[in-house]
PDB file of C-alpha atoms in Angstrom:
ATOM      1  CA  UNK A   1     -50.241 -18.764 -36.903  1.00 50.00           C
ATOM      2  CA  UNK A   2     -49.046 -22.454 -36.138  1.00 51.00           C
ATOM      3  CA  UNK A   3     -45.441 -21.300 -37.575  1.00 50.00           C
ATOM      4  CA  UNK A   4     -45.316 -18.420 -35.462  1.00 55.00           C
ATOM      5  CA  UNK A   5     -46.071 -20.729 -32.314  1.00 52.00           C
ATOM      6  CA  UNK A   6     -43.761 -23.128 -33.624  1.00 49.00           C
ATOM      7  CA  UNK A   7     -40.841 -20.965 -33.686  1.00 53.00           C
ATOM      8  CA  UNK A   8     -41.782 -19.375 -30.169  1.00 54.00           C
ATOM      9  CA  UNK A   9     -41.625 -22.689 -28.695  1.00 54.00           C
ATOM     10  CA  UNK A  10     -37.992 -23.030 -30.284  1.00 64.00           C
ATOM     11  CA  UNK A  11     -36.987 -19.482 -28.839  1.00 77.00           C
ATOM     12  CA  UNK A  12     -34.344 -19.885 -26.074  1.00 77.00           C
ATOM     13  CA  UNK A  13     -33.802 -17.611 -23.593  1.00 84.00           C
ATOM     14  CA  UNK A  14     -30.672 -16.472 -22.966  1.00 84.00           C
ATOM     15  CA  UNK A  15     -29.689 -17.298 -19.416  1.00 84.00           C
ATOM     16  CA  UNK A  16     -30.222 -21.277 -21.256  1.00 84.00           C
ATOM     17  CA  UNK A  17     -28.181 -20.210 -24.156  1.00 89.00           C
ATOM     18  CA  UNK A  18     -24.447 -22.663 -23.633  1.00 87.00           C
ATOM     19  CA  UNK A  19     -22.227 -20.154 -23.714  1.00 88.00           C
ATOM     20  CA  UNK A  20     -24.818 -18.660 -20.356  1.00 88.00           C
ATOM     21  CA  UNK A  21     -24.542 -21.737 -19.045  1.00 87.00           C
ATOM     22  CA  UNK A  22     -20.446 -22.313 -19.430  1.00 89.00           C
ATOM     23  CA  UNK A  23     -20.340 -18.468 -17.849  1.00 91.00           C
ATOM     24  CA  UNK A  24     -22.396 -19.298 -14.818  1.00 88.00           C
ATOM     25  CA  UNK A  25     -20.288 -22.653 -14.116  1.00 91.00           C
ATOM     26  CA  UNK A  26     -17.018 -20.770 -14.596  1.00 92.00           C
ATOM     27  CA  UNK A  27     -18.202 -18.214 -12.137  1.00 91.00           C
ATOM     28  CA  UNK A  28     -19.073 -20.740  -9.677  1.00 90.00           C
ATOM     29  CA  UNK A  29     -16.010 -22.071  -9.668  1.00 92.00           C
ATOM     30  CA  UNK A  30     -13.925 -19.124  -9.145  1.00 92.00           C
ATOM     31  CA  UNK A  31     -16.555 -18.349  -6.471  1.00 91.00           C
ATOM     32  CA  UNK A  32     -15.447 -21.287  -4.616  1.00 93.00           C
ATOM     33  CA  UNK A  33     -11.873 -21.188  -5.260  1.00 94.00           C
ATOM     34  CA  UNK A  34     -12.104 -16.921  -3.764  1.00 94.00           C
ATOM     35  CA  UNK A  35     -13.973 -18.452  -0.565  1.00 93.00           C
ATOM     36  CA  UNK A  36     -11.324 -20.900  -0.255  1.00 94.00           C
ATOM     37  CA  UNK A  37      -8.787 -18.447  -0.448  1.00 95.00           C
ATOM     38  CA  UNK A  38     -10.494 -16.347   2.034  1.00 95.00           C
ATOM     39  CA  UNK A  39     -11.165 -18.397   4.693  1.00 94.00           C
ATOM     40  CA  UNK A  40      -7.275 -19.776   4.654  1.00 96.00           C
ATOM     41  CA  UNK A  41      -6.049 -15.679   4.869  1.00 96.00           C
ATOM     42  CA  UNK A  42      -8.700 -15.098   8.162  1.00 95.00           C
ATOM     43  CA  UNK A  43      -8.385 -18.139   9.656  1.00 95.00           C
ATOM     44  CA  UNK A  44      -4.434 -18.935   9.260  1.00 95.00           C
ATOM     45  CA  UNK A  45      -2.644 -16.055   7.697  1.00 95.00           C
ATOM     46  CA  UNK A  46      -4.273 -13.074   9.783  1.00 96.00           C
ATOM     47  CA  UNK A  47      -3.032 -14.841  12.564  1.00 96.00           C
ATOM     48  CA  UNK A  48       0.138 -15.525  11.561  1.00 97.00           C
ATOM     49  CA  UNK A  49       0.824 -11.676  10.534  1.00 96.00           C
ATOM     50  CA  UNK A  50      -0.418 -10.303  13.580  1.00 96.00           C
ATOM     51  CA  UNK A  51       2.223 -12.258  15.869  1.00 96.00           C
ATOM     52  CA  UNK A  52       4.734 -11.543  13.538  1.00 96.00           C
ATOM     53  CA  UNK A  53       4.728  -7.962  13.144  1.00 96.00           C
ATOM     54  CA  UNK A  54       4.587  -7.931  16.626  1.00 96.00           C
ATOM     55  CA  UNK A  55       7.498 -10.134  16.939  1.00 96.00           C
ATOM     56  CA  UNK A  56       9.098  -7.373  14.740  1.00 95.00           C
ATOM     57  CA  UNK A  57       7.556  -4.371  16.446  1.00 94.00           C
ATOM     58  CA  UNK A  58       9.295  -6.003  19.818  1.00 94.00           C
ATOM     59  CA  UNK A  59      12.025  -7.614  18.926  1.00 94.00           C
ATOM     60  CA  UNK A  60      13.542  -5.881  16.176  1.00 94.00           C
ATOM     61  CA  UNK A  61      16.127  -2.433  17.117  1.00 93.00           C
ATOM     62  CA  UNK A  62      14.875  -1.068  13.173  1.00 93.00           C
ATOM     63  CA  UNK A  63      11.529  -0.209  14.620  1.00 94.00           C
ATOM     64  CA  UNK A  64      12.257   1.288  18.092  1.00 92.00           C
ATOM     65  CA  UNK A  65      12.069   5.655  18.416  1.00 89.00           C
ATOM     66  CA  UNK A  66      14.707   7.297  17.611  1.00 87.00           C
ATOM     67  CA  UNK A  67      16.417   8.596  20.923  1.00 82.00           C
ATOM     68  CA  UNK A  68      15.743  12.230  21.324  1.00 77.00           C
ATOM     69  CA  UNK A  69      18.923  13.302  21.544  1.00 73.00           C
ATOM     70  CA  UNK A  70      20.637  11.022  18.866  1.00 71.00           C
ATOM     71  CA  UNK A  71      22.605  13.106  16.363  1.00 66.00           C
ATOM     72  CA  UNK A  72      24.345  12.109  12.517  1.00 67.00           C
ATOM     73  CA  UNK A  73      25.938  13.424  10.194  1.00 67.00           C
ATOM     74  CA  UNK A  74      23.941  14.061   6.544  1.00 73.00           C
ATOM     75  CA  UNK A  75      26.754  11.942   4.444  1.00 67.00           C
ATOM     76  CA  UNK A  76      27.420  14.062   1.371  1.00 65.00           C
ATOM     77  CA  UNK A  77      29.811  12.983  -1.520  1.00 64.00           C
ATOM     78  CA  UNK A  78      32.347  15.667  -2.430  1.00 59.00           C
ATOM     79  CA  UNK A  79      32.676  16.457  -6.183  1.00 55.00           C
ATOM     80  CA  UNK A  80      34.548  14.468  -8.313  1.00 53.00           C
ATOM     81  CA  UNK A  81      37.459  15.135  -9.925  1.00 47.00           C
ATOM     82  CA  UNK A  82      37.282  18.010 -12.724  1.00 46.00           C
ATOM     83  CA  UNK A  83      36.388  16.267 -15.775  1.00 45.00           C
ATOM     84  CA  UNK A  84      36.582  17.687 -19.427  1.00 42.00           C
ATOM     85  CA  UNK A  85      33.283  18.682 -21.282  1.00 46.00           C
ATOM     86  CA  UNK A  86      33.169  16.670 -24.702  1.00 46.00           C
ATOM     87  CA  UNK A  87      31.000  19.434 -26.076  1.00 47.00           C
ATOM     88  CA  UNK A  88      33.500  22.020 -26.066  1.00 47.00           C
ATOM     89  CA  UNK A  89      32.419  23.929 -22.729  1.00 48.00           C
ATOM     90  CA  UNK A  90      28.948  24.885 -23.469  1.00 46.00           C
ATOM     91  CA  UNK A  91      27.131  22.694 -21.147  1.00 46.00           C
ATOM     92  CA  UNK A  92      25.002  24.697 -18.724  1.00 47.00           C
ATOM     93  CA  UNK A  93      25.940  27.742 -20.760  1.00 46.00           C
ATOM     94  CA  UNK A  94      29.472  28.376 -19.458  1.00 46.00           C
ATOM     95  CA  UNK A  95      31.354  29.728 -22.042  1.00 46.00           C
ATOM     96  CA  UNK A  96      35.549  28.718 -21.919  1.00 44.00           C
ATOM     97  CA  UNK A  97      38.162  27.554 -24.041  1.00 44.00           C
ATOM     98  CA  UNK A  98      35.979  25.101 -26.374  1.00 44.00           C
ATOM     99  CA  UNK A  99      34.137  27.664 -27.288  1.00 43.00           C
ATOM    100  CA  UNK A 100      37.243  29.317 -28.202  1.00 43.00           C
ATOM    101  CA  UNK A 101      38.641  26.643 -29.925  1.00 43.00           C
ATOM    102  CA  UNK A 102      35.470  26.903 -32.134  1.00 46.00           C
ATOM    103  CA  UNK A 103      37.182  30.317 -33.388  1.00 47.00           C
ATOM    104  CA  UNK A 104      39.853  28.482 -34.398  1.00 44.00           C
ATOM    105  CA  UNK A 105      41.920  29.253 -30.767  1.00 46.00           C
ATOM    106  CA  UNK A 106      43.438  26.389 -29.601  1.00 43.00           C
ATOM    107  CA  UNK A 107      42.349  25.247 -26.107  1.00 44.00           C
ATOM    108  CA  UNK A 108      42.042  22.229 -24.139  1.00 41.00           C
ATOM    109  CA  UNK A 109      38.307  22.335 -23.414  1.00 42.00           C
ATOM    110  CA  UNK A 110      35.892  23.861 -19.929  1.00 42.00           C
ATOM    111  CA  UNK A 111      36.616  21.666 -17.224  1.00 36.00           C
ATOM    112  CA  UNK A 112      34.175  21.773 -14.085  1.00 38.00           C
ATOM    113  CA  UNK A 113      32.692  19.955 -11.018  1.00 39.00           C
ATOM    114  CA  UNK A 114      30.150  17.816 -10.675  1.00 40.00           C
ATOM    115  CA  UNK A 115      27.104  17.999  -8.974  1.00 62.00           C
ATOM    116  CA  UNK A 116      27.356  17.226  -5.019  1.00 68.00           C
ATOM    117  CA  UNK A 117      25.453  14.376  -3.846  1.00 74.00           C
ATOM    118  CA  UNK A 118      23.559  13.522  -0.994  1.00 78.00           C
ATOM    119  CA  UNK A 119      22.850  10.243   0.764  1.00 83.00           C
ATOM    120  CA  UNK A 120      19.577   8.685   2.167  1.00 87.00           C
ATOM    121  CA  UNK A 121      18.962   7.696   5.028  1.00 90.00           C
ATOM    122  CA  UNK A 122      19.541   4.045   5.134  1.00 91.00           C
ATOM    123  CA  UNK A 123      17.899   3.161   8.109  1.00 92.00           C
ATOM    124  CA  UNK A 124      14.250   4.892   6.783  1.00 94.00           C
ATOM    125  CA  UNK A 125      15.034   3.488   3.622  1.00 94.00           C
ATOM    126  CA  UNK A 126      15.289  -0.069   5.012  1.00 96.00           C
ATOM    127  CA  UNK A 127      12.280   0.432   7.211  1.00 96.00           C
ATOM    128  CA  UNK A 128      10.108   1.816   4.105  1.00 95.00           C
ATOM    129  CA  UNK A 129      11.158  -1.224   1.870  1.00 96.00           C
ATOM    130  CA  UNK A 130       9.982  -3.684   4.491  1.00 96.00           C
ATOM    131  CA  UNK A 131       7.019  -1.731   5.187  1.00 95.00           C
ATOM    132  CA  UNK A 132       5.638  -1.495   1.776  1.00 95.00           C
ATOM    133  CA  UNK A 133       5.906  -5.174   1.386  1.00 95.00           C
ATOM    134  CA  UNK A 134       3.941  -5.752   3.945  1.00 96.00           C
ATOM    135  CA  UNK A 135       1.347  -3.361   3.160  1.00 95.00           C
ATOM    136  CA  UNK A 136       1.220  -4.873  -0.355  1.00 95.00           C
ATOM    137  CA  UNK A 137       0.667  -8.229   1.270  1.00 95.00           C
ATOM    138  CA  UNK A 138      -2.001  -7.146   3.250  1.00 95.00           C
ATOM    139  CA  UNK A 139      -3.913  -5.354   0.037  1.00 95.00           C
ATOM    140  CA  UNK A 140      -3.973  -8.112  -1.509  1.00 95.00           C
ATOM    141  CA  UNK A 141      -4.928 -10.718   1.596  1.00 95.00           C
ATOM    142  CA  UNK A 142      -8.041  -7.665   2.165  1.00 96.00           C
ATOM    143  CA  UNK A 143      -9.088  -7.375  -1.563  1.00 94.00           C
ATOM    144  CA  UNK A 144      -9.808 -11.364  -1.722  1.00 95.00           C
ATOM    145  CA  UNK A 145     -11.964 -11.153   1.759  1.00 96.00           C
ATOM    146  CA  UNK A 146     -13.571  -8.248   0.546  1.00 95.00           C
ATOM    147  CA  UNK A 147     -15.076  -9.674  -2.782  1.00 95.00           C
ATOM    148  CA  UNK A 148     -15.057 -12.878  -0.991  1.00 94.00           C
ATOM    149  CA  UNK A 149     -17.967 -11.654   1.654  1.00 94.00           C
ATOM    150  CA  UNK A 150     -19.471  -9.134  -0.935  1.00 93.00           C
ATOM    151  CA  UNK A 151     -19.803 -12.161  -3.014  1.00 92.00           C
ATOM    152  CA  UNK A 152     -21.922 -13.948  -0.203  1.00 91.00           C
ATOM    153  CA  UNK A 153     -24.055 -10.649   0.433  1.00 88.00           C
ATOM    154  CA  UNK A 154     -27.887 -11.825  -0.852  1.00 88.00           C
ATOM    155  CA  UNK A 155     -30.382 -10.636  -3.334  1.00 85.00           C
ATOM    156  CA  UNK A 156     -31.923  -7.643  -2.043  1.00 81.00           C
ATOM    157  CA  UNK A 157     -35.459  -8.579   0.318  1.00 78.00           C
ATOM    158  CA  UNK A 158     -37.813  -7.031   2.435  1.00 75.00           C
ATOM    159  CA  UNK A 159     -37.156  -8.060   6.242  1.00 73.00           C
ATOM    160  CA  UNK A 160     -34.534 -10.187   7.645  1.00 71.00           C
ATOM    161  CA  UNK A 161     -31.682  -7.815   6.713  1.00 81.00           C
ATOM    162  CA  UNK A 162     -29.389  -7.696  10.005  1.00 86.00           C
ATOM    163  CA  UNK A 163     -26.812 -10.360   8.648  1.00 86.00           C
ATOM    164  CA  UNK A 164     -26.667  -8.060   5.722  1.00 89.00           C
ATOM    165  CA  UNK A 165     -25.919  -5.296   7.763  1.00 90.00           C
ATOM    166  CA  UNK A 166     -23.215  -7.037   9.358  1.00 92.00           C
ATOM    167  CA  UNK A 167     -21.924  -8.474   6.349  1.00 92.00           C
ATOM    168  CA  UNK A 168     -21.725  -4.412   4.825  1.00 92.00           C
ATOM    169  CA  UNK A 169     -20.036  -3.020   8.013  1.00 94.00           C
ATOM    170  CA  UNK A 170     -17.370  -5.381   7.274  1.00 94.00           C
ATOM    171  CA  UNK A 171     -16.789  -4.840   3.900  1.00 95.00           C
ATOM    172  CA  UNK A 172     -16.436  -1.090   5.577  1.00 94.00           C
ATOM    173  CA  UNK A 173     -14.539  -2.520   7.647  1.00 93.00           C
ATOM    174  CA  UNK A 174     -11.705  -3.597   4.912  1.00 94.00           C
ATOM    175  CA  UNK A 175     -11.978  -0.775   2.737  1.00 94.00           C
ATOM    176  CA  UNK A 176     -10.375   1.906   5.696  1.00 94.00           C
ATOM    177  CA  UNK A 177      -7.833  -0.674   6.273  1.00 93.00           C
ATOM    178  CA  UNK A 178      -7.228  -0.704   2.531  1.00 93.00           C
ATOM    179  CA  UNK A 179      -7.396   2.918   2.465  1.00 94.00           C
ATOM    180  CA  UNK A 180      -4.860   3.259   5.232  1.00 92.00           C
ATOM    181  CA  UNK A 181      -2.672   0.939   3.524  1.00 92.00           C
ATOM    182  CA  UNK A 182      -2.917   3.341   0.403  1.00 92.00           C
ATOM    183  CA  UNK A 183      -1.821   6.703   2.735  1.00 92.00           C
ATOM    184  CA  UNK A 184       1.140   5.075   4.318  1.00 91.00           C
ATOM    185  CA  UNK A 185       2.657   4.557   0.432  1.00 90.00           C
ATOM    186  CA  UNK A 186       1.527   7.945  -0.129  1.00 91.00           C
ATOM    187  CA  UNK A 187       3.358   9.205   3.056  1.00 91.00           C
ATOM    188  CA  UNK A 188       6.649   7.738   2.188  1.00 92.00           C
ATOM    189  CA  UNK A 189       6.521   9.421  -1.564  1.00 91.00           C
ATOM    190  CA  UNK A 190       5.657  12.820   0.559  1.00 94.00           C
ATOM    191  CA  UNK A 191       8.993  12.475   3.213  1.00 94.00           C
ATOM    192  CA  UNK A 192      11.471  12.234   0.074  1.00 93.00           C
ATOM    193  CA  UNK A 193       9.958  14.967  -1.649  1.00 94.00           C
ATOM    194  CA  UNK A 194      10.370  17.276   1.536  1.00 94.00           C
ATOM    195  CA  UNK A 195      13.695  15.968   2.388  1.00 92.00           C
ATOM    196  CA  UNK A 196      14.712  16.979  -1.632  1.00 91.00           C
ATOM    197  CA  UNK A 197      13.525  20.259  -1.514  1.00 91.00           C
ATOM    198  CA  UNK A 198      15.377  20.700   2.188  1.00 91.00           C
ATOM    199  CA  UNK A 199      18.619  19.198   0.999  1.00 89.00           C
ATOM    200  CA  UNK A 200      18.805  21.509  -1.717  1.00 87.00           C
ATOM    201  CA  UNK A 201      18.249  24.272   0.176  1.00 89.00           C
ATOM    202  CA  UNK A 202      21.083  22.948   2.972  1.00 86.00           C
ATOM    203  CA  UNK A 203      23.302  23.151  -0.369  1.00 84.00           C
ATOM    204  CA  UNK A 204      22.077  25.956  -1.788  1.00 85.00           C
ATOM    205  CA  UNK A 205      23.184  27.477   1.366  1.00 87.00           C
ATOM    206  CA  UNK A 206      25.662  25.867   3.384  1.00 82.00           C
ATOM    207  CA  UNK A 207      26.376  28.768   6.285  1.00 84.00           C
ATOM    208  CA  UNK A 208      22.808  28.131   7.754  1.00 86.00           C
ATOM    209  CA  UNK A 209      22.667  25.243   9.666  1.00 87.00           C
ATOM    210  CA  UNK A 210      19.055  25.688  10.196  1.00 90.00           C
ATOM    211  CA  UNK A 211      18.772  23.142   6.981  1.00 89.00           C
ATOM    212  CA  UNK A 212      20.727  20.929   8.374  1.00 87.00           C
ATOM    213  CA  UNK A 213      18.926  20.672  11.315  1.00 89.00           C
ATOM    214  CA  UNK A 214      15.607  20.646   9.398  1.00 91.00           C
ATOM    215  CA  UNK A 215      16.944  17.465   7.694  1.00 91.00           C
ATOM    216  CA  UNK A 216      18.314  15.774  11.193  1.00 90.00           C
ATOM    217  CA  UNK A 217      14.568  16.429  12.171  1.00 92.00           C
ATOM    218  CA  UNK A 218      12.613  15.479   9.089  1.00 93.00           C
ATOM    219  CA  UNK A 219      14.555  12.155   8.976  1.00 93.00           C
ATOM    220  CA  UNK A 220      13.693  11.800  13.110  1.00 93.00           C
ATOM    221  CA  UNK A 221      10.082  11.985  12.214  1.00 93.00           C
ATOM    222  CA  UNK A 222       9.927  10.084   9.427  1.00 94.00           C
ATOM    223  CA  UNK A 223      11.494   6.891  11.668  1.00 94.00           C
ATOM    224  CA  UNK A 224       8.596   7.199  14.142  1.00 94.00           C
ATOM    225  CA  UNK A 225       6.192   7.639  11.281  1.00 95.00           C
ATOM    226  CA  UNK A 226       7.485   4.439  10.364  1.00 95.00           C
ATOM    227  CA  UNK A 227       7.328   2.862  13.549  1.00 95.00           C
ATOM    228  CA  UNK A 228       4.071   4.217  14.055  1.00 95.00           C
ATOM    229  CA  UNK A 229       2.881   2.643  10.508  1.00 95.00           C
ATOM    230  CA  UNK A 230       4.208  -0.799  11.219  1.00 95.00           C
ATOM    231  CA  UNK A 231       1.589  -0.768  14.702  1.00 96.00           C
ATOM    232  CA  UNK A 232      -0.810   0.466  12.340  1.00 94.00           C
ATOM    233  CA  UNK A 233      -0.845  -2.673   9.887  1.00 95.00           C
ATOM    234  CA  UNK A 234      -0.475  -4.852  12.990  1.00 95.00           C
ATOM    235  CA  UNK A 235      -3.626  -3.432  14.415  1.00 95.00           C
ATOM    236  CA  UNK A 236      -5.803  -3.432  10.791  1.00 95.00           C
ATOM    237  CA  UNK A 237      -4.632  -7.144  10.991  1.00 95.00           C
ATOM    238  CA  UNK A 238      -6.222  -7.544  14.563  1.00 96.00           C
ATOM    239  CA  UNK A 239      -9.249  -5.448  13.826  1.00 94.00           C
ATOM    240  CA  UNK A 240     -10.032  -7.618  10.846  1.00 94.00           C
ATOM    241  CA  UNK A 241      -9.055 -10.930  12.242  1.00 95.00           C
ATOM    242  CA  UNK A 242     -11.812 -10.183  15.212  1.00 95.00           C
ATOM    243  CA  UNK A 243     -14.586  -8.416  13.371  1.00 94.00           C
ATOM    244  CA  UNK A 244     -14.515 -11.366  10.569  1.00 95.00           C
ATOM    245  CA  UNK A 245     -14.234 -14.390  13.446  1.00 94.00           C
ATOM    246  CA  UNK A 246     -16.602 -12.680  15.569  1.00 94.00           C
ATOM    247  CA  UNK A 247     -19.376 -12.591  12.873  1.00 93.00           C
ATOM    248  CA  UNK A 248     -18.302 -15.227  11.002  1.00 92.00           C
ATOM    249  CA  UNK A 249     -21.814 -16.861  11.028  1.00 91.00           C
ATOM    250  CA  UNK A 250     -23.322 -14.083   9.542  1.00 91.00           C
ATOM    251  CA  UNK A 251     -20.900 -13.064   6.639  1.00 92.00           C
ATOM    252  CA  UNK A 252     -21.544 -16.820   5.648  1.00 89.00           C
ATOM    253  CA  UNK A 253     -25.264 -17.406   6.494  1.00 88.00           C
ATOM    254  CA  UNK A 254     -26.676 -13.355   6.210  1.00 86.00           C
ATOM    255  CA  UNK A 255     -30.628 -14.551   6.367  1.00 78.00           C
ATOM    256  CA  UNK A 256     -31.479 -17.247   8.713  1.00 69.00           C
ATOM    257  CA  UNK A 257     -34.012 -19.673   7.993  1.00 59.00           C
ATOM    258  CA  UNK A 258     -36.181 -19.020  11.414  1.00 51.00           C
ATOM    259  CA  UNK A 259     -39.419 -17.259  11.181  1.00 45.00           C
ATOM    260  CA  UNK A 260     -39.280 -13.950  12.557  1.00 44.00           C
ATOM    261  CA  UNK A 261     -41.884 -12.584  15.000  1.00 42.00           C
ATOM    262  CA  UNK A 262     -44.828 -10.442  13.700  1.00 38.00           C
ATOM    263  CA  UNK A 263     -43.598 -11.526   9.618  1.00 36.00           C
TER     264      UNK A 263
END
């Protein structure tokens, strides 16, 4: 019986095991260094992105509308120059002279044309490189405020939970502004896929200058799109620069220490 005592008194638990104890200072740390990096995006570099993507959304001619009446050309690269098939002509299934020459009849080898190629649009395609850097920079500036004030949110109590409130409907907060982020890449992959399949079609049949038209116009929306977009990460930034400084107090202190009424 003493033994048995014994070695219960020699029993640790295991949140005092060292390796716990290692885990929980580790944690701590990167706690603090997340906080830090938190408060420097809300309080200096949501600030800073807001006035500049307005200076950009002002300022720069990339980002204005499309005039309503602006016309271009599609730029379209004529085939090249007939070139001779190394596999004796049966490429795409177009039987000629190498397959001739495989009889034993001499014969120089299929020639044909290459594929016709068309060109982006450089302007959208400037627009949605810029753009998606900025929306990755402001995924990952959210993500670290996110776990930052999730990280702050208190054990679960009875009573005393508005701070917590606040602290969830900003979290919310974040996560549409993430998920907007997410459909404006989404959008871009969805305006090259339709301009493809029009393209195609505008060679496929070159009399109907419907397609061509439907590509002058898909390109024309796709620029306000973008403009539109750009306005759209400006605003997230505002939105969660003033929900976060507004309520700072209670993302950082969620349960105050005064006695509530009738508790």
């Amino acid at each position: 019986v003493r033994m048995s005592k014994v070695k219960k008194d020699k029993e640790v638990k295991p949140t005092d095991t060292p390796a716990a104890k290692e885990g929980r200072e580790r944690v701590g740390d990167l706690r603090a260094r997340i906080a830090t990096e938190a408060q420097t995006i809300v309080h200096e570099l949501m600030p800073q992105k807001v006035l500049e993507l307005t200076k950009m959304i002002e300022e720069d001619p990339l980002w204005r509308y499309p005039d309503i009446n602006e016309t271009y050309d599609i730029k379209i690269e004529e085939p090249s120059k007939k070139r001779k098939l190394e596999d004796g002509g049966k490429a795409r299934g177009t039987p000629g002279k190498g397959a001739a020459a495989e009889n034993g009849d001499a014969g120089t080898g299929d020639l044909v044309k290459s594929d016709m190629v068309s060109e982006v649009n450089e302007t959208i395609m400037k627009q949605q490189m810029l753009l998606k850097k900025e929306i990755q920079q402001c995924l990952q500036h959210v993500t670290k405020v996110k776990i930052w004030i999730q990280l702050n949110i208190p054990k679960v109590e009875d009573g005393n939970n508005f701070g917590v409130s606040v602290q969830e409907e900003t979290v919310n907060e974040l996560t549409r502004a993430e998920d907007t982020s997410f459909a404006l890449l989404d959008s871009m992959n969805k305006y090259l896929m339709t301009r493809a399949k029009l393209v195609s079609r505008m060679f496929k049949y070159p009399g109907l200058r419907d397609y061509t038209l439907s590509v002058q116009e898909t390109d024309r929306k796709e620029r306000i799109n973008m403009s539109l977009s750009l306005n759209d990460l400006r605003n997230n930034y505002c939105i969660m620069y003033d929900t976060i400084t507004k309520n700072l107090e209670k993302i950082n202190n969620p349960r105050s220490q005064v006695n509530l009424p009738f508790t």
